[in-house]
Amino acid sequence: MSKRLLTFVLVVIAVPLALASTASAAVVAGNTGWFWSNPLPQGNTLTKVDTIAGRAYVAGEAGTIMRSDNGGASWAGIRSGLPAALSDVKTIRAITPDTVIFASDCGLRRTDDGGATVRRLPWSSSDVSCASPIVSLSFPTASNGYLLLATGEIFQTQDGGDTWRKVTAPTGTPAAGGGTAPHDIWFSSPTAGVVSVGTNIYYTTDAGASWTAVQAVPGLGSLRYEFISATEGFAFGNKSGLYKTVNGGATWALVAGDGTIEGNAVSSLSCADATACLAATSDGASILRTTDGGLTWTTLKASTRATYAVGFTTATHAIAVGAGSVIVATEDAGQNWTPLNSEAAGQYFRAHVDSPTSAVLFGGGTAMARTTDAGASFKPIVTYAQAPILDAAFPTAQRGYVLDTRNELTRSDNGGITWRVLDLAGARPNALFSPNEKTLLLVGSKGVRRSSDAGISFKTAGKGKFRKLKFASVDKAGSAIVVYGSSNIALSKNEGKDWKLITKSKKIKTIKLLDFADANNGFLTDQNGELWSTKSGGKNWTRIDTTGFNTIKSLALTDSKHGYIADGSGSVFVTADGGKTWSQQSPFLNKNPVSTLLAVLSSKGAILVIPGTNRILATSTFGQIGTPSTLKIKPSKATVKKNTEFTVSGTLAPSQGGEQVTVLARQTDAKGGKKWVKQTATVSLGGTFTTTWKISKATIFVARWAGDATHDGDGANPIIVKLKKKK
C-alpha cells in the first residue's frame, strides 16, 4: 500500500468525505466518485451563472456544474455526463429551479431534479464531434426549446429535447448564405423570440419559421440577452451599449448611458429588477453596477482574480464567478464583495501518507499542506525549511519531520507550530519514513539509517551488502516497509531493524516506479514503461500485457487485486482484478494532458493531485459512483489473414447512445516499450460500436470507457486475434 510517491500524480485512499465550511456537500469532479479537497468548493475556472427563485447554478471548464440554494454559502456538485474531450460548459439555462439544460460544444444535457440525475438529449449522434457547435439555447417551457448553432442553424424541440426539427436560419448567418456569426437566442414563449447575428437583432413570432430584423446595434457585436420577464429584457455585447425591450423583443430602444457600458465588452448581465443590474466584463477585470436601469454605472473590482459571470439570487444578493475557481458574493447589490472559496496555497509535487487519515503534500518549495481528515480538506503548515522540501512525515498528530534539499532535518512536536534541527551526522538521505512516534528511517545512497529516539541518534540498519546499496525512495507495504532504487529493492517486516533483498526479473533493467500493497503483492514499472506484478514477494514477476498504457506516470496498489494508474492524460485507471482489465476515470476532464500523483491510504479512499498546482481531489469509493456498467468486445474473426480487414465490435450496457469507447491494440509478442495504438468509437442508440483493423502479427485488444453522470466506467476483458497459419 503506497504511502508516498516521487512521481507526478497522487492518489491517497480515504474515508467518507466531509468538506469544510465553504461546501456542505462534496463537489464532484467529472463523472466520477472523486471530490474536490482543495481549493474548496472546487478548483476549475467558472464562466457561467444562471439563477432562478433564489437557486444558483454555476458552470465552466472541465464539465464543472454546481448548485447552491443559499447564495453560495454551500455548494453541491453535479455530474454533467459530458465526455472527457471538449467538455467545457458553454451555456446553461435554468427553466425551473429543478429543470436545467446545459451544453458543451456538442454535448447537450438535461436534469429535472436539480442535478440529482442528468440525461443526454440526442440532438447529435456524438458529444465529441458535430457539424457545428452549440452557441446558445433557450427553453421558454420545459417542453419547448431551441438550439442555436455557430452556423446560424436553429433546431426546435417540442418534447423536452428527445426529438428535434430544423427551423429557418436568420439572414446573414453561414446557414443562410452569409458570413456573420450568431451569438445568442432567447424565446419568451414557444413561438416568440429573438436571435442576435453580428450587430443585428432578429425577431420571430412563428417559432422561427421567419425572422425580421428589428434592431441594428452599433459596436462590435457579440450581442447577448438578459430578460427579467417575458416582456422586459436587455441586449448587451462588445462595446454595444445597452438596449431595452418591453414587448418581448419586438422593438428595442437604446438606454442612453454614461459611456461605461458602451466602452466595455460585456460577457454577462444580471438584473434584480428593471433598475438594479450587474455586469461582468469579458476580460474579467471589472464588475459594472447600475441602480437606475443603465443610465449610470459604477466600475468595481470584485476579486483579485478575473470574474467572468454574475447573477442575482435575491434583490440584493448576487454571486460572481471566474478564473481559478473564484466565487465572490455581495449582500448589497454589488457595492461590496466577499470571497466564498478557500484554499491551501502552494505548488505540490510529492506526497507522504502516514495513516488512513493523515498525509502531507510538498515539493514545490518550502510550502507544505496537510490533511488529517482523509483528504476532505487540506491546511497549510509553516515549516522551518530553508530550501525546497525533499521529504516529510507526520507519524502522529503532533510529531512531524521535514527533510529539505540543503540536507537539513527538522522535527516538530506540536503539529508544526515550532521546529528543532536534528543532527544527520554526515548522512545525506534521499527520503525518510517514520512508522511510529519514536522510529525514524533515513533512506540514502548507503542503505538505511535508523533512529529509535525520534531522530536524536541514528544507527546503520541491515547487514552486509544491504548497507552499501543505493535507495531513493520508501514505500509502506501494509505492515512491512519497502525501500527501492533504480536497481535494488529491499523489505523489512520489523519497522526497519532487519532487511531482506527482493529479486527482480532479469528483463527488468531499471525500476522507475514501485508500489507494494503488502509483503507479497507489488507493482513496478521498468525502463520501457512496462508494468510488472509480483504475488510472491518478488520471487516471480509477470509482465502485465493488458494495460493499454504507453506511459505510466504514477501507480498505487491497494491490495492484490485493486490498484490505480495514471498515464499523464489527466485520467485515472483502476483495476479490480490484478491488472487484467482497467476502467477509466476522468476527474479533471482536461483537453490537454496533465500528470497526476497517486498514493494509497486505505481500501477505497485516495487523493489525486496535479503536480505543480494546489488542485487536490479525494475519494472514499475507489473513484466510483456506484452504478456499474458492462463493456464487452469481440472480433469478427478469431484468426485472420495478414493485413486483411476485420472488425472488433462491442456492447456497452446500459447506454444512452453517443458514449465514447476507446479500443486499444498491441502485438502479443511486443517488446518492452512497444506502443499501443487506439481507435475511439461512438456507441449507437442500441448500445453497440465497431472498429476496423488490419494486423501483421497476433494482437491483443482491450477497451475501456470513462463512465457518465450515473454510471461507472468499465474495462472489457482482453481478446486476442491470431494470424492464420500458412498451408
XYZ file of C-alpha atoms in Angstrom:
727
model
C 0.000 0.000 0.000
C 1.714 3.162 -1.213
C 2.401 5.733 1.448
C 4.342 8.153 -0.721
C 5.423 8.527 -4.326
C 8.025 10.647 -6.058
C 6.143 10.747 -9.358
C 3.843 13.324 -10.866
C 0.423 12.005 -9.765
C -1.053 11.459 -6.275
C -3.890 9.231 -5.187
C -4.430 8.522 -1.484
C -7.075 6.185 -0.097
C -9.575 7.897 2.191
C -12.677 7.579 4.351
C -16.055 9.322 3.744
C -15.662 13.000 2.949
C -16.950 15.985 4.880
C -15.991 19.268 3.292
C -15.049 22.486 5.029
C -17.491 25.300 5.696
C -17.347 26.543 2.111
C -19.257 23.471 0.988
C -21.690 21.361 2.954
C -21.604 18.591 0.356
C -18.596 17.311 -1.531
C -18.348 18.776 -5.030
C -17.840 16.034 -7.565
C -15.104 16.177 -10.198
C -16.068 14.966 -13.649
C -18.256 11.894 -13.972
C -16.537 10.092 -11.117
C -16.545 9.325 -7.427
C -13.748 11.862 -6.891
C -14.454 15.046 -4.928
C -12.641 18.335 -4.532
C -10.381 18.721 -1.481
C -8.542 21.898 -2.476
C -9.448 24.558 -3.440
C -12.933 24.476 -1.891
C -15.577 24.169 -3.117
C -13.733 23.248 -6.359
C -10.749 24.260 -8.480
C -11.827 24.867 -12.085
C -12.452 28.198 -13.807
C -16.147 29.131 -13.858
C -17.651 31.143 -16.722
C -21.448 30.882 -16.432
C -24.093 31.744 -13.839
C -27.855 31.267 -14.056
C -30.199 31.924 -11.146
C -33.861 31.208 -10.522
C -36.043 31.530 -7.435
C -33.024 32.020 -5.179
C -31.167 28.989 -6.543
C -27.870 29.470 -8.359
C -26.255 27.230 -10.959
C -22.657 27.913 -11.996
C -20.680 26.194 -14.737
C -17.368 26.307 -16.541
C -14.351 24.374 -17.682
C -13.939 20.599 -17.463
C -17.686 19.992 -17.312
C -17.973 21.712 -13.935
C -21.527 22.419 -12.718
C -22.523 23.320 -9.163
C -25.737 24.295 -7.423
C -26.267 26.492 -4.364
C -29.554 27.032 -2.538
C -28.201 29.563 -0.041
C -26.437 32.253 -2.021
C -23.164 30.371 -2.340
C -22.634 29.548 1.337
C -22.589 25.876 0.352
C -22.425 24.034 -2.959
C -23.357 20.648 -4.382
C -21.592 19.327 -7.460
C -23.475 17.930 -10.453
C -22.043 15.185 -12.648
C -22.509 16.619 -16.125
C -22.258 13.373 -18.062
C -20.199 15.198 -20.674
C -17.278 13.207 -22.120
C -13.666 13.918 -21.253
C -12.957 15.642 -24.570
C -14.313 19.146 -25.245
C -16.244 19.202 -22.006
C -16.325 22.895 -21.056
C -19.886 24.012 -20.342
C -20.584 26.818 -22.832
C -24.187 27.641 -21.913
C -26.615 26.822 -19.093
C -30.290 27.699 -18.692
C -32.436 27.133 -15.614
C -36.041 26.661 -16.778
C -37.365 25.954 -13.284
C -35.438 25.582 -10.027
C -35.087 21.873 -10.780
C -35.079 21.740 -14.583
C -31.795 22.870 -16.106
C -30.394 22.369 -19.609
C -26.723 22.879 -20.399
C -24.371 22.294 -23.290
C -20.756 21.947 -24.289
C -19.799 22.424 -27.946
C -21.536 19.214 -28.996
C -22.968 17.679 -25.832
C -26.445 18.547 -24.568
C -27.699 17.518 -21.132
C -30.809 17.953 -19.010
C -31.722 17.496 -15.354
C -35.261 17.655 -13.961
C -34.391 17.069 -10.316
C -31.899 19.798 -9.548
C -28.906 17.780 -10.716
C -29.525 14.516 -8.876
C -29.753 12.809 -12.271
C -28.693 14.028 -15.696
C -29.702 12.647 -19.088
C -28.397 13.152 -22.601
C -30.536 14.998 -25.162
C -29.870 13.373 -28.568
C -29.681 16.377 -30.847
C -26.493 14.904 -32.409
C -25.074 11.400 -32.661
C -21.854 12.394 -30.879
C -20.991 14.573 -27.890
C -17.417 14.957 -29.134
C -17.830 15.940 -32.775
C -20.731 17.637 -34.516
C -21.236 19.537 -37.759
C -21.460 22.835 -35.889
C -21.079 23.609 -32.186
C -23.863 24.886 -29.959
C -23.507 28.586 -29.112
C -26.733 29.146 -27.173
C -30.068 27.637 -26.193
C -33.438 28.776 -24.890
C -36.343 26.858 -23.365
C -39.398 29.050 -22.729
C -41.139 25.995 -21.264
C -39.986 22.605 -20.066
C -41.105 21.052 -23.358
C -40.430 23.756 -25.946
C -36.849 24.717 -26.673
C -34.404 25.974 -29.260
C -30.722 25.361 -30.027
C -28.616 27.931 -31.856
C -25.545 26.624 -33.676
C -22.436 28.512 -34.785
C -23.594 28.235 -38.407
C -26.836 30.011 -37.580
C -28.881 26.834 -37.832
C -31.672 26.655 -35.271
C -33.239 23.435 -34.007
C -36.544 23.265 -32.178
C -37.929 20.627 -29.810
C -41.485 20.289 -28.544
C -40.916 17.261 -26.308
C -38.191 18.430 -23.969
C -35.276 17.527 -26.221
C -35.992 13.957 -27.295
C -36.702 14.925 -30.925
C -35.723 17.977 -32.962
C -36.589 19.780 -36.185
C -34.754 22.471 -38.094
C -36.323 25.915 -38.428
C -35.270 28.859 -40.584
C -31.782 30.292 -40.121
C -31.646 34.089 -39.671
C -30.399 36.266 -42.510
C -26.651 36.824 -42.632
C -25.593 33.610 -40.903
C -23.491 30.983 -42.706
C -26.521 28.671 -42.822
C -28.440 31.400 -44.684
C -25.605 32.029 -47.121
C -23.903 34.818 -45.190
C -20.765 35.011 -43.127
C -21.831 36.588 -39.829
C -21.710 34.595 -36.621
C -24.749 34.350 -34.330
C -24.301 34.702 -30.571
C -27.451 34.276 -28.522
C -31.090 33.189 -28.670
C -33.972 33.845 -26.305
C -37.641 32.848 -26.531
C -40.227 34.370 -24.221
C -42.909 31.929 -25.427
C -42.954 28.778 -27.548
C -43.372 30.938 -30.685
C -41.908 34.387 -29.935
C -38.204 35.013 -29.576
C -35.075 36.875 -30.595
C -31.700 35.901 -32.005
C -28.558 38.010 -32.371
C -26.474 37.898 -35.553
C -23.428 40.130 -35.544
C -24.722 43.584 -34.625
C -28.357 42.842 -35.507
C -31.330 41.583 -33.509
C -33.912 39.422 -35.299
C -37.411 38.666 -34.026
C -39.871 35.851 -34.732
C -43.498 35.223 -33.800
C -43.900 31.930 -35.684
C -41.410 29.667 -33.877
C -38.529 30.509 -36.197
C -40.314 29.921 -39.481
C -39.405 33.515 -40.373
C -37.233 36.226 -38.866
C -37.482 40.014 -39.024
C -34.585 42.374 -38.392
C -35.820 44.716 -35.653
C -32.705 46.464 -34.377
C -29.214 47.287 -35.603
C -26.833 47.833 -32.700
C -23.571 49.770 -33.036
C -20.403 48.296 -31.635
C -18.557 45.037 -32.222
C -21.443 42.606 -31.908
C -21.420 39.525 -29.666
C -24.923 40.531 -28.577
C -26.497 38.633 -25.687
C -29.747 38.886 -23.768
C -30.924 39.231 -20.173
C -34.711 39.014 -19.717
C -36.267 39.775 -16.346
C -39.754 38.798 -17.508
C -41.476 37.504 -20.629
C -41.724 41.043 -21.980
C -38.920 43.065 -20.386
C -35.255 42.500 -21.186
C -31.908 43.914 -22.203
C -29.433 43.344 -25.043
C -25.714 43.923 -24.484
C -22.408 42.965 -26.094
C -18.956 44.089 -27.114
C -18.940 47.888 -26.714
C -22.557 47.860 -27.870
C -24.190 49.851 -25.104
C -27.433 48.689 -23.533
C -30.733 48.219 -25.382
C -34.069 47.550 -23.722
C -37.310 45.902 -24.813
C -40.675 45.966 -23.046
C -42.570 43.803 -25.557
C -40.615 40.557 -25.653
C -38.116 41.735 -28.275
C -40.431 43.124 -30.943
C -38.860 46.575 -30.531
C -35.779 47.884 -28.768
C -34.605 51.265 -27.503
C -31.148 52.472 -26.543
C -30.606 53.198 -22.871
C -28.641 56.440 -23.001
C -25.817 55.576 -20.642
C -22.787 57.424 -19.304
C -20.327 55.703 -21.650
C -19.236 52.981 -19.204
C -21.041 50.021 -20.692
C -20.512 51.410 -24.188
C -16.773 51.257 -23.585
C -16.626 47.679 -22.347
C -17.044 44.213 -23.771
C -19.663 42.649 -21.502
C -19.868 38.863 -21.133
C -22.620 38.601 -18.509
C -25.520 40.736 -17.269
C -27.933 40.019 -14.414
C -30.744 42.245 -13.194
C -32.645 42.002 -9.921
C -35.327 44.218 -11.478
C -35.623 46.833 -14.202
C -33.237 49.225 -12.435
C -30.655 47.187 -10.477
C -28.193 45.301 -12.703
C -24.675 43.921 -12.509
C -22.442 43.174 -15.497
C -19.160 41.282 -15.852
C -16.652 42.396 -18.460
C -15.289 39.834 -20.925
C -11.702 40.342 -19.784
C -12.744 39.592 -16.205
C -11.285 42.848 -14.948
C -14.426 44.528 -13.635
C -17.964 44.245 -12.371
C -20.210 47.086 -13.549
C -23.127 48.216 -11.360
C -26.204 50.284 -12.101
C -29.171 51.247 -9.912
C -31.027 53.335 -12.474
C -31.642 50.902 -15.292
C -28.355 51.525 -17.056
C -28.249 55.303 -17.198
C -25.162 55.403 -14.961
C -22.660 52.726 -13.995
C -20.047 52.213 -11.297
C -16.937 50.153 -12.063
C -15.961 47.751 -9.284
C -13.286 45.145 -8.596
C -14.970 42.124 -7.028
C -11.861 39.922 -6.792
C -8.121 39.940 -7.339
C -8.818 37.286 -9.985
C -10.847 37.644 -13.144
C -14.648 37.457 -12.830
C -16.484 36.321 -15.954
C -20.140 35.963 -14.932
C -22.550 37.350 -12.374
C -26.067 36.546 -11.159
C -28.598 37.922 -8.664
C -30.192 35.382 -6.314
C -32.287 37.949 -4.414
C -32.957 41.675 -4.753
C -29.640 42.471 -3.053
C -27.617 39.251 -3.043
C -25.541 38.194 -6.049
C -22.589 35.960 -6.828
C -19.811 36.334 -9.369
C -17.510 33.570 -10.635
C -14.315 33.455 -12.624
C -10.746 32.329 -13.083
C -9.023 29.832 -10.849
C -12.223 28.739 -9.079
C -13.029 32.216 -7.735
C -16.509 32.721 -6.242
C -17.453 36.009 -4.589
C -20.755 37.277 -3.172
C -22.385 40.590 -2.401
C -25.140 41.358 0.092
C -25.655 44.968 -1.015
C -26.364 44.612 -4.739
C -22.713 44.789 -5.745
C -21.158 47.551 -3.677
C -19.019 45.156 -1.618
C -17.852 41.611 -2.333
C -16.684 38.734 -0.132
C -14.799 35.580 -1.242
C -16.717 32.311 -0.819
C -13.936 29.916 -1.770
C -10.892 28.874 0.268
C -7.631 27.108 -0.489
C -4.289 25.951 0.819
C -1.853 27.817 -1.399
C 1.309 26.244 -2.796
C 2.685 24.054 -5.546
C 2.890 20.379 -4.692
C 4.920 17.664 -6.415
C 5.228 14.952 -3.763
C 3.164 13.288 -1.088
C 3.775 11.289 2.043
C 0.986 9.269 3.630
C 1.242 8.461 7.319
C -2.107 6.877 8.169
C -5.590 6.315 6.708
C -6.471 9.886 7.659
C -3.167 11.789 7.533
C -0.963 12.849 4.611
C 1.247 15.782 3.655
C 1.951 17.399 0.273
C 5.164 19.262 -0.526
C 7.952 19.631 -3.083
C 7.339 22.971 -4.787
C 9.441 24.954 -2.353
C 9.038 25.254 1.396
C 5.226 25.109 1.327
C 3.500 22.097 2.837
C -0.174 21.184 3.216
C -1.610 18.528 5.495
C -4.864 16.593 5.698
C -5.995 14.952 8.921
C -9.472 14.056 7.646
C -8.558 11.591 4.880
C -8.356 14.223 2.170
C -11.603 16.071 2.845
C -9.601 19.273 3.353
C -6.005 20.494 3.469
C -4.441 23.118 5.713
C -1.058 24.802 5.252
C 1.800 24.068 7.645
C 4.591 26.604 8.117
C 7.841 24.636 8.145
C 11.352 25.613 9.172
C 12.769 24.505 5.805
C 15.228 26.936 4.227
C 15.188 25.125 0.875
C 12.670 23.059 -1.117
C 11.290 20.161 0.882
C 12.657 16.772 -0.172
C 10.505 14.603 2.089
C 8.240 14.892 5.116
C 6.282 12.692 7.515
C 3.829 13.067 10.401
C 3.633 9.735 12.256
C 1.320 11.294 14.869
C -0.914 14.346 15.084
C 1.839 16.301 16.854
C 5.136 14.824 15.693
C 6.435 15.625 12.248
C 9.697 15.545 10.281
C 10.860 17.622 7.310
C 13.966 16.999 5.178
C 14.971 19.717 2.710
C 17.348 19.815 -0.250
C 20.009 21.558 1.865
C 20.172 18.280 3.798
C 18.623 19.811 6.893
C 16.335 17.618 9.003
C 13.862 19.210 11.409
C 11.314 17.822 13.868
C 8.132 19.296 15.299
C 6.476 18.032 18.480
C 3.418 20.290 18.321
C 1.861 19.744 14.912
C 4.177 22.068 13.016
C 3.990 25.150 15.222
C 7.677 25.047 16.164
C 10.630 23.010 14.866
C 14.040 21.802 16.090
C 17.038 20.964 13.905
C 18.335 17.381 14.135
C 21.910 16.214 13.539
C 22.294 13.962 10.482
C 25.893 13.135 11.442
C 27.134 13.372 7.867
C 24.321 11.331 6.270
C 22.750 12.560 3.035
C 19.365 10.833 2.803
C 17.096 10.817 -0.235
C 13.923 10.007 1.693
C 12.601 9.375 5.174
C 9.916 7.285 6.814
C 8.524 7.212 10.328
C 6.367 4.191 11.220
C 5.712 5.417 14.774
C 6.423 8.246 17.189
C 9.928 7.075 18.112
C 11.217 5.388 14.930
C 12.680 7.343 12.021
C 14.307 5.824 8.922
C 16.648 7.731 6.598
C 16.961 6.158 3.160
C 20.006 7.021 1.058
C 22.950 6.052 -1.092
C 24.345 3.683 1.537
C 21.399 1.710 2.787
C 19.153 2.824 5.647
C 19.949 4.572 8.916
C 17.526 4.028 11.796
C 16.669 6.057 14.869
C 14.677 4.730 17.804
C 14.723 8.019 19.746
C 12.865 10.333 17.343
C 15.942 11.390 15.377
C 18.320 12.191 18.218
C 20.724 9.421 17.148
C 20.986 7.010 14.217
C 22.472 3.574 13.570
C 23.096 1.806 10.272
C 20.370 -0.788 9.666
C 20.657 -4.157 7.982
C 23.681 -6.309 7.291
C 26.355 -6.966 4.689
C 25.620 -5.934 1.103
C 22.458 -4.095 2.067
C 24.483 -1.371 3.819
C 26.221 -0.420 0.567
C 23.198 -0.333 -1.740
C 21.672 2.866 -3.061
C 17.998 3.539 -2.358
C 15.970 6.541 -3.465
C 12.520 6.004 -2.026
C 10.480 4.208 0.607
C 7.042 2.606 0.429
C 4.625 1.493 3.157
C 3.606 -2.066 2.283
C 0.896 -2.940 4.770
C 2.711 -3.786 7.998
C 6.007 -4.030 6.094
C 8.300 -1.354 4.631
C 9.922 -1.448 1.181
C 12.873 0.674 0.056
C 13.998 0.821 -3.542
C 16.264 2.498 -6.040
C 16.748 2.127 -9.768
C 18.268 -1.359 -9.348
C 17.560 -2.556 -5.810
C 14.553 -3.499 -3.677
C 14.554 -4.487 -0.009
C 11.843 -5.275 2.527
C 11.593 -5.034 6.298
C 8.942 -6.648 8.489
C 10.086 -5.176 11.802
C 9.990 -1.397 11.271
C 13.390 -1.180 9.606
C 15.540 -3.207 12.010
C 16.255 -6.029 9.551
C 16.099 -6.079 5.751
C 15.729 -8.715 3.047
C 16.683 -8.077 -0.578
C 13.946 -8.692 -3.153
C 14.919 -10.102 -6.521
C 13.514 -8.844 -9.797
C 13.201 -10.336 -13.273
C 16.355 -10.188 -15.394
C 14.239 -8.403 -18.012
C 13.767 -5.525 -15.577
C 16.907 -3.452 -16.009
C 15.752 -0.267 -14.278
C 12.997 0.361 -11.750
C 11.076 3.544 -12.468
C 8.071 3.246 -10.161
C 7.294 0.723 -7.444
C 4.395 0.114 -5.083
C 3.735 -2.810 -2.733
C 0.363 -3.413 -1.078
C 1.917 -5.827 1.418
C 4.987 -8.027 1.755
C 3.888 -10.248 -1.149
C 1.928 -8.154 -3.662
C 3.557 -5.406 -5.681
C 3.656 -3.489 -8.969
C 6.606 -1.846 -10.673
C 7.355 -0.177 -13.981
C 10.598 -0.758 -15.854
C 12.890 1.157 -18.176
C 10.400 0.781 -21.040
C 7.368 1.841 -19.051
C 6.082 -1.731 -18.864
C 4.048 -2.788 -15.844
C 5.107 -5.864 -13.821
C 3.452 -7.561 -10.851
C 4.524 -9.994 -8.171
C 2.376 -12.027 -5.818
C 5.306 -13.799 -4.197
C 7.290 -11.026 -2.601
C 9.493 -10.650 -5.676
C 10.353 -14.315 -6.248
C 8.416 -14.196 -9.525
C 7.480 -11.232 -11.704
C 4.891 -11.191 -14.526
C 4.599 -8.520 -17.185
C 1.016 -7.245 -17.450
C 0.246 -7.024 -21.159
C -3.339 -5.772 -20.916
C -2.892 -2.223 -19.642
C -3.271 -0.227 -22.861
C -0.823 2.352 -21.477
C 2.054 3.830 -23.450
C 3.123 5.887 -20.431
C 2.704 5.336 -16.710
C 3.337 8.407 -14.575
C 2.150 7.068 -11.244
C 0.821 3.875 -9.695
C -0.684 2.862 -6.383
C -1.695 -0.609 -5.256
C -4.410 -1.136 -2.647
C -4.271 -4.937 -2.386
C -3.541 -7.925 -4.609
C -6.442 -7.065 -6.928
C -7.147 -3.350 -6.618
C -4.940 -0.519 -7.814
C -4.644 2.810 -9.626
C -2.534 4.026 -12.539
C -2.182 7.498 -14.042
C -0.812 7.860 -17.558
C -0.316 11.618 -17.852
C -3.603 12.234 -19.677
C -5.387 13.600 -16.632
C -7.332 10.362 -16.243
C -7.017 7.687 -13.591
C -7.315 3.994 -14.436
C -8.399 1.440 -11.863
C -8.226 -2.334 -11.774
C -10.204 -4.703 -9.589
C -8.710 -7.913 -10.990
C -4.973 -7.530 -10.509
C -4.394 -5.648 -13.768
C -6.293 -7.835 -16.233
C -8.769 -5.049 -17.028
C -8.633 -1.302 -16.436
C -11.563 1.119 -16.311
C -11.118 4.832 -16.888
C -11.995 7.707 -14.583
C -11.645 11.313 -15.759
C -11.994 13.624 -12.760
C -10.242 16.562 -14.412
C -11.712 16.172 -17.931
C -8.764 18.103 -19.322
C -8.439 18.693 -23.049
C -4.682 18.964 -22.541
C -2.751 16.088 -20.938
C -1.750 16.572 -17.315
C 0.270 14.453 -14.953
C -1.245 13.276 -11.714
C 0.113 11.780 -8.476
C -1.283 8.606 -6.835
C -0.843 7.096 -3.343
C -2.962 4.770 -1.196
C -4.256 5.281 2.352
C -6.886 2.567 2.753
C -9.006 0.137 0.764
C -11.259 2.596 -1.084
C -10.016 6.102 -0.301
C -7.498 8.148 -2.277
C -6.114 11.604 -3.022
C -5.317 12.875 -6.512
C -3.058 15.855 -7.219
C -1.954 17.711 -10.332
C 1.734 18.323 -9.565
C 2.935 21.893 -9.597
C -0.518 23.108 -8.511
C -2.684 23.025 -5.415
C -5.510 21.147 -7.149
C -6.339 18.146 -4.974
C -9.139 15.584 -5.160
C -10.152 12.756 -2.843
C -12.331 9.663 -2.999
C -13.809 7.279 -0.478
C -15.309 4.929 -3.079
C -12.332 3.817 -5.225
C -13.265 6.677 -7.554
C -16.568 5.039 -8.422
C -20.102 6.411 -8.442
C -21.638 3.095 -7.514
C -23.778 2.134 -10.521
C -21.802 -0.314 -12.677
C -21.709 -0.651 -16.446
C -20.576 -3.563 -18.580
C -18.282 -3.225 -21.586
C -17.615 -6.196 -23.867
C -15.669 -6.632 -27.106
C -15.344 -9.437 -29.642
C -13.588 -9.860 -33.010
C -15.406 -10.652 -36.249
C -12.861 -13.470 -36.678
C -10.634 -15.204 -34.151
C -7.970 -15.786 -36.823
C -7.346 -13.591 -39.848
C -5.033 -13.382 -42.816
C -2.136 -10.976 -42.547
C -3.112 -7.357 -43.311
C -6.713 -8.220 -44.119
C -9.530 -6.132 -42.705
C -11.636 -7.321 -39.768
C -13.671 -5.710 -37.024
C -13.586 -5.551 -33.278
C -17.084 -4.708 -32.124
C -18.622 -4.414 -28.723
C -21.523 -3.547 -26.478
C -21.981 -1.128 -23.620
C -24.792 -1.655 -21.144
C -26.584 0.360 -20.074
C -26.139 3.124 -22.664
C -27.943 6.184 -23.984
C -26.006 6.318 -27.237
C -23.204 8.736 -28.006
C -20.767 7.395 -25.397
C -17.091 7.260 -26.382
C -15.281 3.908 -26.095
C -11.526 3.554 -26.633
C -10.301 0.323 -28.224
C -6.529 -0.313 -27.955
C -4.299 -2.876 -29.652
C -0.722 -4.191 -29.400
C 1.089 -7.242 -30.742
C 1.129 -10.118 -28.260
C 4.884 -10.591 -28.596
C 5.606 -6.890 -28.354
C 8.996 -5.989 -26.992
C 9.109 -3.718 -23.973
C 8.125 -0.180 -24.856
C 6.153 -1.124 -27.966
C 3.398 1.435 -28.334
C -0.304 0.715 -28.139
C -2.466 2.095 -30.939
C -6.055 3.131 -30.369
C -9.345 3.946 -32.015
C -12.267 5.820 -30.486
C -15.739 4.541 -31.276
C -19.121 6.178 -30.669
C -21.766 3.950 -29.106
C -25.027 3.710 -31.059
C -28.504 4.189 -29.593
C -28.649 0.401 -29.423
C -25.542 0.227 -27.247
C -23.157 -1.162 -29.905
C -19.929 0.061 -31.509
C -17.495 -1.172 -34.148
C -13.840 -0.561 -35.032
C -11.951 -1.782 -38.102
C -8.387 -3.154 -38.040
C -5.591 -4.800 -40.018
C -2.789 -6.699 -38.269
C 0.505 -8.285 -39.314
C 1.030 -10.354 -36.139
C -1.112 -11.813 -33.379
C -2.609 -8.870 -31.494
C -4.245 -8.294 -28.126
C -7.179 -5.879 -27.872
C -8.515 -4.087 -24.794
C -11.263 -1.492 -24.442
C -12.480 0.982 -21.831
C -14.780 3.936 -21.293
C -14.880 6.644 -18.628
C -18.478 6.458 -17.414
C -21.144 9.154 -17.411
C -23.252 11.085 -14.934
C -24.850 7.965 -13.475
C -22.608 5.016 -14.345
C -19.054 3.957 -13.563
C -16.691 3.308 -16.429
C -15.605 -0.220 -17.267
C -12.797 -2.136 -18.930
C -13.552 -5.009 -21.298
C -11.899 -8.385 -20.936
C -8.971 -8.565 -23.366
C -9.213 -10.581 -26.586
C -6.507 -11.943 -28.904
C -6.761 -12.146 -32.689
C -4.254 -14.535 -34.290
C -2.965 -14.926 -37.838
C -3.997 -17.898 -39.907
C -1.214 -20.382 -40.409
C 0.092 -20.731 -43.914
C -0.818 -24.012 -45.583
